[in-house]
Every structure is written in C-alpha cells, then in structure tokens.
Coordinates of C-alpha atoms and ligand atoms in Angstrom, one line a residue:
M1 CA 22.7 -17.7 -37.7
E2 CA 21.7 -16.5 -41.2
K3 CA 23.8 -13.8 -42.4
H4 CA 21.1 -10.1 -42.8
D5 CA 21.2 -6.8 -41.2
G6 CA 17.2 -6.9 -40.7
F7 CA 16.3 -3.0 -41.4
M8 CA 19.6 -1.7 -41.3
R9 CA 21.7 -0.5 -44.9
A10 CA 24.8 0.2 -43.5
L11 CA 26.8 3.0 -40.8
K12 CA 27.3 6.2 -42.9
C13 CA 29.1 9.5 -42.2
R14 CA 27.3 12.2 -41.7
E15 CA 29.9 14.1 -42.7
C16 CA 31.4 12.9 -46.3
G17 CA 28.3 10.3 -46.6
R18 CA 30.9 7.2 -46.8
E19 CA 29.9 4.1 -46.1
Y20 CA 30.5 1.5 -43.5
P21 CA 29.9 -2.5 -42.2
L22 CA 27.8 -2.6 -39.7
T23 CA 30.1 -3.3 -36.9
A24 CA 31.1 -1.8 -33.5
T25 CA 32.4 1.5 -34.8
H26 CA 31.4 5.1 -34.7
V27 CA 34.0 7.2 -36.6
C28 CA 34.8 7.8 -40.1
E29 CA 38.2 7.0 -40.8
F30 CA 38.5 9.7 -43.5
D31 CA 37.2 12.5 -41.6
F32 CA 36.2 11.9 -38.3
G33 CA 32.3 12.8 -38.8
P34 CA 30.2 10.3 -36.6
L35 CA 28.7 7.5 -37.9
E36 CA 25.0 6.9 -38.4
V37 CA 22.9 4.0 -38.8
A38 CA 21.1 4.4 -42.6
Y39 CA 17.9 2.4 -43.1
D40 CA 15.9 1.0 -45.8
Y41 CA 12.9 3.0 -46.1
E42 CA 11.4 1.4 -48.8
R43 CA 11.1 -1.6 -47.3
I44 CA 10.8 -0.6 -43.8
K45 CA 7.4 1.1 -45.6
R46 CA 5.5 -1.7 -46.6
V47 CA 5.8 -3.5 -43.8
L48 CA 5.8 -0.8 -40.7
T49 CA 1.7 0.5 -41.0
R50 CA -0.5 2.6 -38.1
A51 CA -2.1 -1.2 -38.1
A52 CA 1.1 -3.4 -37.6
I53 CA 2.7 -1.2 -34.7
Q54 CA -0.8 -0.4 -33.0
S55 CA -1.2 -4.5 -33.0
R56 CA 2.1 -4.9 -31.3
P57 CA 3.1 -5.0 -27.3
K58 CA 3.1 -1.8 -25.8
S59 CA 6.8 -0.5 -25.4
M60 CA 9.8 0.7 -27.9
W61 CA 10.0 -2.4 -29.8
R62 CA 6.6 -1.9 -31.5
Y63 CA 8.5 0.6 -33.8
R64 CA 11.4 -2.1 -34.2
E65 CA 12.2 -1.5 -38.2
L66 CA 12.8 1.6 -37.3
L67 CA 15.6 0.5 -34.6
P68 CA 18.8 -0.8 -34.9
V69 CA 18.9 -4.5 -34.4
A70 CA 19.1 -7.2 -37.3
H71 CA 17.4 -10.1 -35.3
E72 CA 13.9 -9.5 -32.7
P73 CA 15.7 -7.4 -29.8
T74 CA 16.9 -9.8 -26.9
V75 CA 17.5 -7.1 -23.6
G76 CA 14.9 -4.5 -22.3
L77 CA 11.8 -5.9 -23.9
Q78 CA 9.3 -4.0 -21.7
V79 CA 10.9 -0.7 -22.1
G80 CA 9.1 2.5 -23.2
F81 CA 5.5 3.3 -24.2
T82 CA 5.5 5.4 -21.2
P83 CA 3.0 7.8 -20.7
L84 CA 2.0 11.0 -22.4
I85 CA 0.0 13.3 -20.0
R86 CA -2.5 15.6 -20.6
A87 CA -1.1 18.8 -18.3
D88 CA -3.7 21.4 -18.3
R89 CA -3.1 22.6 -14.9
L90 CA 0.8 22.9 -15.6
A91 CA -0.5 25.0 -18.8
K92 CA -2.5 27.4 -17.1
K93 CA 0.3 28.3 -14.6
L94 CA 3.0 28.6 -17.5
G95 CA -0.1 30.6 -19.8
I96 CA 0.0 27.9 -22.4
R97 CA -3.6 26.6 -24.5
E98 CA -2.2 23.0 -23.9
A99 CA 1.0 21.4 -22.7
W100 CA 1.8 17.1 -22.7
I101 CA 4.1 15.6 -20.6
K102 CA 5.7 12.6 -21.9
N103 CA 7.1 10.8 -18.9
D104 CA 10.1 8.7 -18.6
A105 CA 10.1 9.2 -15.2
V106 CA 8.5 6.1 -14.5
N107 CA 10.5 3.9 -17.7
F108 CA 11.6 0.9 -16.8
P109 CA 13.7 -0.2 -15.1
T110 CA 15.7 2.8 -14.1
L111 CA 13.5 5.5 -14.2
S112 CA 14.9 7.6 -17.0
F113 CA 14.7 7.8 -20.6
K114 CA 18.2 6.0 -20.6
D115 CA 16.6 2.7 -20.6
R116 CA 15.3 3.1 -24.2
V117 CA 19.3 3.3 -25.3
V118 CA 20.6 1.1 -23.7
S119 CA 18.0 -1.8 -24.7
V120 CA 19.2 -0.9 -28.1
A121 CA 23.3 -0.9 -27.8
L122 CA 22.4 -4.1 -25.5
S123 CA 20.7 -5.9 -28.0
R124 CA 22.4 -5.2 -30.9
A125 CA 26.1 -5.5 -28.6
R126 CA 24.7 -9.5 -28.6
E127 CA 24.1 -9.8 -31.8
L128 CA 27.8 -8.8 -32.4
G129 CA 28.7 -11.4 -29.9
F130 CA 29.9 -9.1 -27.0
D131 CA 29.8 -10.1 -23.6
T132 CA 31.1 -7.3 -21.6
V133 CA 29.4 -3.7 -22.0
A134 CA 30.5 -0.5 -20.6
C135 CA 29.7 3.0 -20.8
A136 CA 30.8 6.3 -19.1
S137 CA 28.1 8.1 -17.5
T138 CA 26.1 11.4 -15.8
G139 CA 24.4 8.5 -13.9
N140 CA 21.5 7.6 -15.5
L141 CA 23.7 6.1 -18.3
A142 CA 25.5 3.7 -15.9
N143 CA 21.3 2.5 -14.1
A144 CA 20.3 2.1 -17.4
V145 CA 23.6 -0.2 -18.4
A146 CA 24.0 -2.1 -15.4
A147 CA 20.3 -3.1 -14.7
N148 CA 19.9 -4.1 -18.0
A149 CA 23.1 -6.2 -18.8
A150 CA 22.3 -7.9 -14.9
A151 CA 18.6 -8.7 -16.3
A152 CA 20.4 -9.6 -19.9
G153 CA 23.6 -12.0 -18.1
L154 CA 26.1 -9.3 -20.1
K155 CA 29.1 -8.1 -17.4
A156 CA 28.8 -4.4 -17.2
Y157 CA 31.8 -1.7 -16.9
V158 CA 30.1 1.4 -15.4
F159 CA 32.2 4.3 -15.5
I160 CA 31.3 8.2 -13.4
P161 CA 32.2 11.2 -12.2
A162 CA 33.1 10.1 -8.6
D163 CA 30.8 13.2 -7.1
L164 CA 27.1 11.7 -8.6
E165 CA 23.7 12.5 -6.4
Q166 CA 23.9 8.9 -3.8
G167 CA 20.7 7.9 -5.8
K168 CA 22.3 7.4 -9.4
I169 CA 25.4 5.5 -7.8
L170 CA 23.5 2.7 -5.5
N171 CA 21.4 2.7 -8.5
S172 CA 24.0 1.2 -10.1
L173 CA 25.8 -0.7 -7.1
I174 CA 22.8 -2.9 -6.3
Y175 CA 23.1 -4.6 -9.8
G176 CA 26.1 -6.1 -9.0
A177 CA 27.9 -3.5 -12.1
H178 CA 31.6 -3.2 -11.6
V179 CA 31.2 0.7 -10.7
I180 CA 34.5 3.3 -11.7
G181 CA 34.1 6.7 -9.6
I182 CA 36.7 8.9 -11.9
K183 CA 38.0 11.7 -10.0
G184 CA 36.7 14.5 -12.9
H185 CA 33.8 15.7 -14.5
Y186 CA 31.9 13.6 -17.3
D187 CA 34.4 15.2 -20.2
E188 CA 37.5 13.7 -18.5
V189 CA 35.7 9.9 -17.8
N190 CA 34.5 10.3 -21.1
R191 CA 37.9 10.7 -22.9
L192 CA 39.1 7.6 -20.1
C193 CA 36.6 5.6 -21.7
A194 CA 37.6 6.3 -25.3
E195 CA 41.3 4.9 -24.5
I196 CA 39.6 2.2 -23.1
A197 CA 37.1 1.1 -25.5
G198 CA 40.2 0.9 -27.8
K199 CA 42.4 -1.9 -25.8
F200 CA 39.7 -3.9 -23.7
G201 CA 37.5 -4.8 -26.8
W202 CA 34.3 -4.2 -24.4
A203 CA 30.9 -2.9 -26.0
F204 CA 30.7 1.0 -24.6
V205 CA 27.7 2.2 -25.5
N206 CA 28.0 5.0 -26.1
V207 CA 32.0 4.9 -27.2
N208 CA 31.8 1.9 -30.3
M209 CA 27.9 1.1 -29.8
R210 CA 27.1 5.1 -30.2
P211 CA 25.5 4.5 -34.2
Y212 CA 23.1 1.7 -32.6
Y213 CA 22.8 3.3 -29.0
A214 CA 21.6 6.9 -30.2
E215 CA 19.0 5.1 -32.6
G216 CA 16.8 4.4 -29.6
S217 CA 15.8 7.4 -28.6
K218 CA 14.1 8.3 -31.8
S219 CA 11.5 5.8 -29.6
F220 CA 10.7 8.6 -27.6
A221 CA 9.6 10.7 -30.6
F222 CA 7.4 7.6 -32.5
E223 CA 5.8 7.4 -29.1
V224 CA 4.5 10.8 -28.6
V225 CA 3.5 11.2 -32.6
E226 CA 1.1 7.9 -31.8
Q227 CA -0.2 8.9 -28.5
L228 CA -1.1 12.3 -30.1
G229 CA -2.8 10.5 -32.9
W230 CA -0.6 10.3 -35.6
R231 CA 0.6 13.6 -35.6
V232 CA 3.7 15.5 -34.8
P233 CA 3.5 18.4 -32.4
Q234 CA 4.4 22.0 -32.9
H235 CA 6.6 22.2 -30.0
T236 CA 8.8 19.8 -28.1
V237 CA 11.5 21.1 -25.6
V238 CA 14.0 18.8 -25.0
P239 CA 16.5 18.5 -22.4
M240 CA 20.2 18.6 -23.7
A241 CA 23.6 16.9 -22.3
S242 CA 25.3 15.5 -25.4
G243 CA 22.2 16.9 -27.6
S244 CA 21.9 13.4 -29.0
L245 CA 17.8 13.0 -27.9
L246 CA 17.3 16.2 -29.1
T247 CA 18.8 15.3 -32.8
K248 CA 17.0 12.0 -32.8
I249 CA 13.7 13.2 -31.5
H250 CA 13.5 15.5 -34.8
K251 CA 14.7 12.1 -37.0
G252 CA 12.1 10.4 -35.3
Y253 CA 10.0 12.9 -36.3
Q254 CA 11.3 13.0 -39.7
E255 CA 11.1 9.4 -40.3
C256 CA 7.6 9.3 -38.8
I257 CA 6.4 11.9 -41.7
K258 CA 8.6 10.1 -44.4
L259 CA 6.9 6.4 -43.7
G260 CA 3.1 8.0 -43.6
L261 CA 2.6 7.6 -40.7
A262 CA 2.2 11.4 -39.2
P263 CA 1.2 14.0 -42.0
E264 CA 4.1 16.9 -42.6
T265 CA 3.4 19.8 -40.6
P266 CA 5.9 22.7 -39.5
Y267 CA 7.2 21.5 -36.2
R268 CA 9.7 22.9 -33.5
V269 CA 12.0 21.7 -31.4
H270 CA 13.9 23.3 -28.4
G271 CA 16.9 22.8 -26.2
A272 CA 16.9 22.9 -22.8
Q273 CA 20.6 23.1 -20.7
A274 CA 21.2 24.5 -16.9
T275 CA 23.1 28.1 -16.7
G276 CA 25.9 26.0 -15.4
C277 CA 26.5 24.0 -18.2
S278 CA 25.3 25.7 -21.5
P279 CA 27.6 25.1 -23.8
I280 CA 24.6 25.0 -26.5
S281 CA 22.0 27.1 -25.5
T282 CA 24.7 29.8 -24.9
A283 CA 25.7 29.4 -28.4
H284 CA 22.2 29.7 -30.3
K285 CA 21.2 32.4 -28.4
A286 CA 25.0 34.0 -29.6
G287 CA 23.7 33.0 -33.3
L288 CA 26.9 30.6 -33.5
D289 CA 27.1 27.3 -35.2
F290 CA 29.9 25.6 -33.5
F291 CA 29.9 25.8 -29.1
K292 CA 32.8 26.6 -27.1
P293 CA 33.7 23.7 -24.5
V294 CA 32.6 24.5 -20.7
K295 CA 33.2 23.6 -17.2
P296 CA 30.4 22.2 -15.5
D297 CA 28.8 23.8 -12.4
T298 CA 25.2 22.5 -11.6
I299 CA 23.0 20.8 -9.5
A300 CA 21.7 19.4 -13.4
K301 CA 24.8 16.6 -13.1
S302 CA 22.6 14.5 -15.5
L303 CA 23.1 16.9 -18.0
A304 CA 26.6 18.4 -17.1
I305 CA 28.4 18.1 -20.4
G306 CA 31.0 20.2 -21.2
T307 CA 31.9 19.1 -24.4
P308 CA 28.7 17.6 -26.2
A309 CA 29.4 15.1 -28.3
D310 CA 26.3 15.6 -30.7
G311 CA 26.1 19.6 -29.7
F312 CA 27.1 20.8 -33.7
Y313 CA 24.2 18.7 -35.2
A314 CA 21.8 19.7 -31.9
L315 CA 22.0 23.5 -32.7
R316 CA 21.7 22.4 -36.7
A317 CA 18.3 20.8 -35.6
I318 CA 17.4 23.5 -33.5
K319 CA 18.0 25.7 -35.9
E320 CA 16.6 23.6 -39.1
T321 CA 12.9 23.6 -37.2
G322 CA 12.6 27.4 -36.0
G323 CA 13.4 26.1 -32.7
A324 CA 14.9 28.0 -29.6
A325 CA 17.5 27.0 -27.0
D326 CA 17.5 28.6 -23.7
D327 CA 19.0 27.9 -19.8
V328 CA 18.1 27.8 -16.2
T329 CA 19.6 28.6 -13.1
D330 CA 20.0 25.4 -10.0
D331 CA 17.6 27.9 -8.2
E332 CA 14.7 28.1 -11.2
I333 CA 15.8 24.2 -11.5
R334 CA 14.0 23.3 -8.2
D335 CA 10.8 26.0 -8.5
A336 CA 10.0 23.6 -11.7
M337 CA 10.8 20.4 -10.2
R338 CA 8.2 22.0 -7.7
L339 CA 5.7 23.8 -9.9
L340 CA 5.8 20.4 -12.3
A341 CA 5.1 18.2 -8.8
E342 CA 2.3 20.7 -7.4
T343 CA 0.1 20.4 -10.8
E344 CA 0.8 17.5 -12.5
G345 CA 1.8 15.1 -9.6
I346 CA 5.4 13.9 -11.3
F347 CA 8.0 14.4 -9.1
T348 CA 10.9 14.8 -11.9
E349 CA 14.5 14.5 -11.7
T350 CA 16.8 17.9 -11.6
A351 CA 17.1 17.6 -16.2
G352 CA 13.3 17.7 -15.9
G353 CA 13.3 20.7 -13.8
V354 CA 15.9 22.2 -16.5
T355 CA 13.3 21.3 -19.7
V356 CA 9.9 22.8 -17.4
G357 CA 12.2 26.2 -16.5
V358 CA 13.1 26.6 -20.1
T359 CA 9.8 25.8 -21.2
R360 CA 9.0 28.3 -18.9
K361 CA 11.3 31.2 -20.3
L362 CA 10.6 30.4 -23.7
I363 CA 6.9 31.0 -23.6
A364 CA 7.0 34.5 -20.9
S365 CA 9.8 35.4 -24.1
G366 CA 7.1 34.3 -26.9
K367 CA 8.9 32.1 -28.4
I368 CA 6.6 29.6 -27.5
A369 CA 3.1 31.6 -28.4
P370 CA 0.4 31.1 -26.3
Q371 CA -2.0 29.8 -28.2
D372 CA 0.1 26.2 -29.4
S373 CA 0.4 23.1 -28.2
V374 CA 3.8 22.1 -26.9
V375 CA 4.9 19.1 -25.5
I376 CA 7.6 18.7 -22.3
C377 CA 10.1 15.8 -22.4
I378 CA 10.4 14.4 -18.3
T379 CA 13.4 12.3 -19.1
G380 CA 14.6 11.3 -15.3
N381 CA 13.0 10.5 -11.4
G382 CA 13.2 13.0 -8.8
L383 CA 14.1 10.1 -6.7
K384 CA 17.0 9.7 -7.8
T385 CA 18.2 13.1 -7.3
L386 CA 17.0 13.8 -4.0
D387 CA 19.9 15.7 -2.6
A388 CA 19.1 18.2 -4.8
V389 CA 15.7 19.5 -3.2
N390 CA 16.8 18.4 0.3
G391 CA 16.8 21.6 2.9
Y392 CA 14.3 23.6 0.3
L393 CA 11.2 21.7 1.4
G394 CA 10.6 22.5 4.4
K395 CA 10.3 20.3 6.9
P396 CA 7.0 17.6 8.4
R397 CA 5.7 19.4 11.3
E398 CA 6.1 16.5 14.5
I399 CA 3.5 15.9 17.0
R400 CA 2.8 13.2 19.4
P401 CA 0.0 10.9 18.9
S402 CA -2.8 12.7 20.2
L403 CA -6.0 14.5 19.0
R404 CA -5.6 17.0 21.1
E405 CA -2.2 17.8 19.6
F406 CA -3.1 17.9 16.3
E407 CA -6.3 20.3 16.8
A408 CA -3.3 23.2 17.8
L409 CA -1.6 22.2 15.3
M410 CA -4.4 23.0 12.7
A411 CA -5.6 26.1 14.9
Q412 CA -2.4 27.5 14.7
E413 CA -2.3 26.7 10.6
E414 CA -5.5 28.4 10.6
K415 CA -4.2 31.6 12.3
A416 CA -1.3 31.6 9.9
L417 CA -3.6 31.4 6.5
K418 CA -6.0 34.7 8.4
S419 CA -2.6 37.0 9.2
Ligands
PLP501 C1 20.9 11.5 -20.7 C2 20.1 12.7 -20.3 C3 19.2 12.9 -21.1 C4 20.0 14.2 -22.6 O1 20.8 13.1 -23.1 P1 21.5 13.5 -24.5 O2 23.4 13.2 -23.7 O3 21.5 14.9 -24.8 O4 21.0 12.3 -25.4 C5 18.3 13.7 -20.9 N1 17.5 14.0 -19.5 C6 18.0 12.7 -19.0 C7 17.6 12.6 -17.6 C8 19.7 11.8 -19.0 O5 19.6 11.3 -18.4
ZN502 ZN1 33.4 10.4 -43.3

C-alpha cells in the first residue's frame, strides 16, 4: 500500500500543539492533553467544493476529505445524510419562528448518531491493521460498534454499565459482539477500558482511537449546513454526554466557513443535559470554565457521563459562540419526548427528550429569541428506550371484535369530551 495519509497532516495536542504521527494514540506525552487530527486545508480547499460534494452519494462520506481516513472508507458507507425536517408544528408549541429537526433517530444501521463516529473509527482501525475493535459505552456506541464490526468482519468487545435499558443490551447482543456488563456506572466502565486498551492492543474506538472517532461527529454539522442551503444555523441545540458531539459541531461549522462552503455568519451552539447528570450545564450556569464530576442518576442513560472527557472544551465552545446550556428533569424529558412525537411524528429516545426540553427552556428564558431559527439535534431512537416511557402513556382500550362495542366506546369518548 502506498504510504500517504490522505488529507490528514498529523495528530496535534490541543494544549501545547505538539504533533504526533497518525497512529492509534490519544494523549500528549508532555501534558496529557487530548490529541486531535490536523488537516491540510489548503489541499482540501482545492478539491472539496459544493459541486463536488453534491455530485457524490448521500452519506456522511460525501465530506470524505474532512474525515480522518487515509484511503477510501471501508466501513459504514451508508451512514449519515439523515433528514433535516422543518418542524413548524413543534416551533409553534415552542414559541419560535422556525425550528428544524436533524433526525439521527433514523441513522443507518443502528438508529443513532453513533454510527457516524463508528464508521470513521472502524475504517481507520482497519487502515492501521487492527482486527479487533472495542468501546466503553452508555449504549448507543455499543450498538454501533457491534453492528458495524459485524458487517465489516471485525471482532468486537463492547463494555457497558450492567443496568442499561433492555433495548440497548439486546441491540448489541444480536450482532454477536462480546458484550460485557460492568457493575458500575459509565465512568467506571471507561476507567477499566483505559486499562484494558493499554494491555490488549485492540482498537478502542473512544480510547486509543478517540482522535479519529470524534471527527466523525463533524459530519452532523456538514449535513446541516448543506441541507439548509449552505448556511450555518443561528442556533444549534446539542445533547451532551462527554461533550464531544458539541465541540465537533462547532468545529464542523468553522471548517465550512474556512473552506468557503458557507458564508461567515454568527452562530450559537447550546448544550443540553439531564438534571440528574449535568456537570457541564451546571458549570456553564455558574459561569465556571471547569466542571465538577457528578454521580449520574437520570433516565437519559445515553448521556449519563459524570466525568465528561470533553467537558472543558464543550464549555469553551459554548462560551466562544455566545451559546447557553441548561438541563431538564426526568419528567420534563418524558414530556418533551411526547411533544416531539405528537407534533412531528418522531419518536426519539431520552437524549432527544433532553434536547427538545432544553430547547423549550432556552426559548422560554429568552436565551434563544422567538424571531430566530433553531436546529435541534435528535441523536437517538425511542424504540431503544421503551423502559423510559412504559407506564406513562396510558394503555390501549380493549374491546371484543364487535361493532356494537366499538360504538359504545365512541359514545363514551364523546361524553368524556363534553364533560
Ligand atoms: C453518545 C450520545 C450523545 C452525546 O455524545 P457525546 O459524548 O457528547 O459526543 C448524544 N445522544 C445520544 C443518543 C448518544 O448516544
Ligand atoms: Zn501537549
């Protein structure tokens, strides 16, 4: 194989700027700062035009030059280019002029935005010669690693908190992945995985492969920009677990502007968390640059990271863009899931309830102005977190297969409506 790195230049420390070769590594040896992929933007600018992008298949890989693979991708070729939906009925309920839903609840193949980061991480893992991939996960990542590894013929080990939702557990087991439930919360799973990664020589997508993995989230931003007709939205509300997606949406918007794909307009990126696990939004509301770790207790399990790896950078991105952050309770999460379903016909998981609920709060408090336009990031599917709404939606009414019984039921309903 010809030795070249595509459009990547190096891995670069976010703290001191020292550069490292493009291997499976993620921290700076001098200050333990996280490493990030640096690109040759001059070369990218010459080839990556709007016309070039639009001539390519509708997947996240149409922005391939801005994604960290050296050669053509080999895993997850169908991932991304999910719908951006104009949500007028929801906007009306939220009290804002214009709202858009970017709907990764229907991402392929595992119905969450994690397919994006995983297709990048596994494509890169293969380039680097790995045959076994792994992850520490709050659920969706485990599903995405399990499915995409199966389709690529890679061995997969996924580590999850043992008390995850049934839907998330079964959605990993079905693909034949080695699923290991850890009796502890995510932060303990993650710590264990850092030790395993050092010993077993696997490609841990969010440990030693994290610099590549995280870049996959930028595709979410690229698609929003293209689908809005090549402009950056005024407001974007993003759910935060580790805070990585939020920082990469910010980076994606900046790259679009830098490459001339979108005009330079002001934009704000807002962060959403569950009150039961809100280290980042709590720090932002207190005006702090650093978060304090918490012990998670929320139905939004996919966001339940008490020590968010990118929390510091997420706080900075929010501040830099003039954005805000807030959090919502479990009841507000369920209400918001229902609101999105009833107004737009989209069943999101608890994380989406967090995002819609926080959007509602930010509009009510004036942090997002009613005459503005907002993109709401829906990142996962409600069919995976049925436990969260079970018992809160009422029950179907049962009758025998008889027209008379149905008429009686309708009459009852009419009466109830009148009273
Ligand atoms: C993982 C995840 C997120 C956020 O992830 P970050 O760690 O902040 O990048 C958001 N929504 C869902 C559904 C997720 O699974
Ligand atoms: Zn450094």
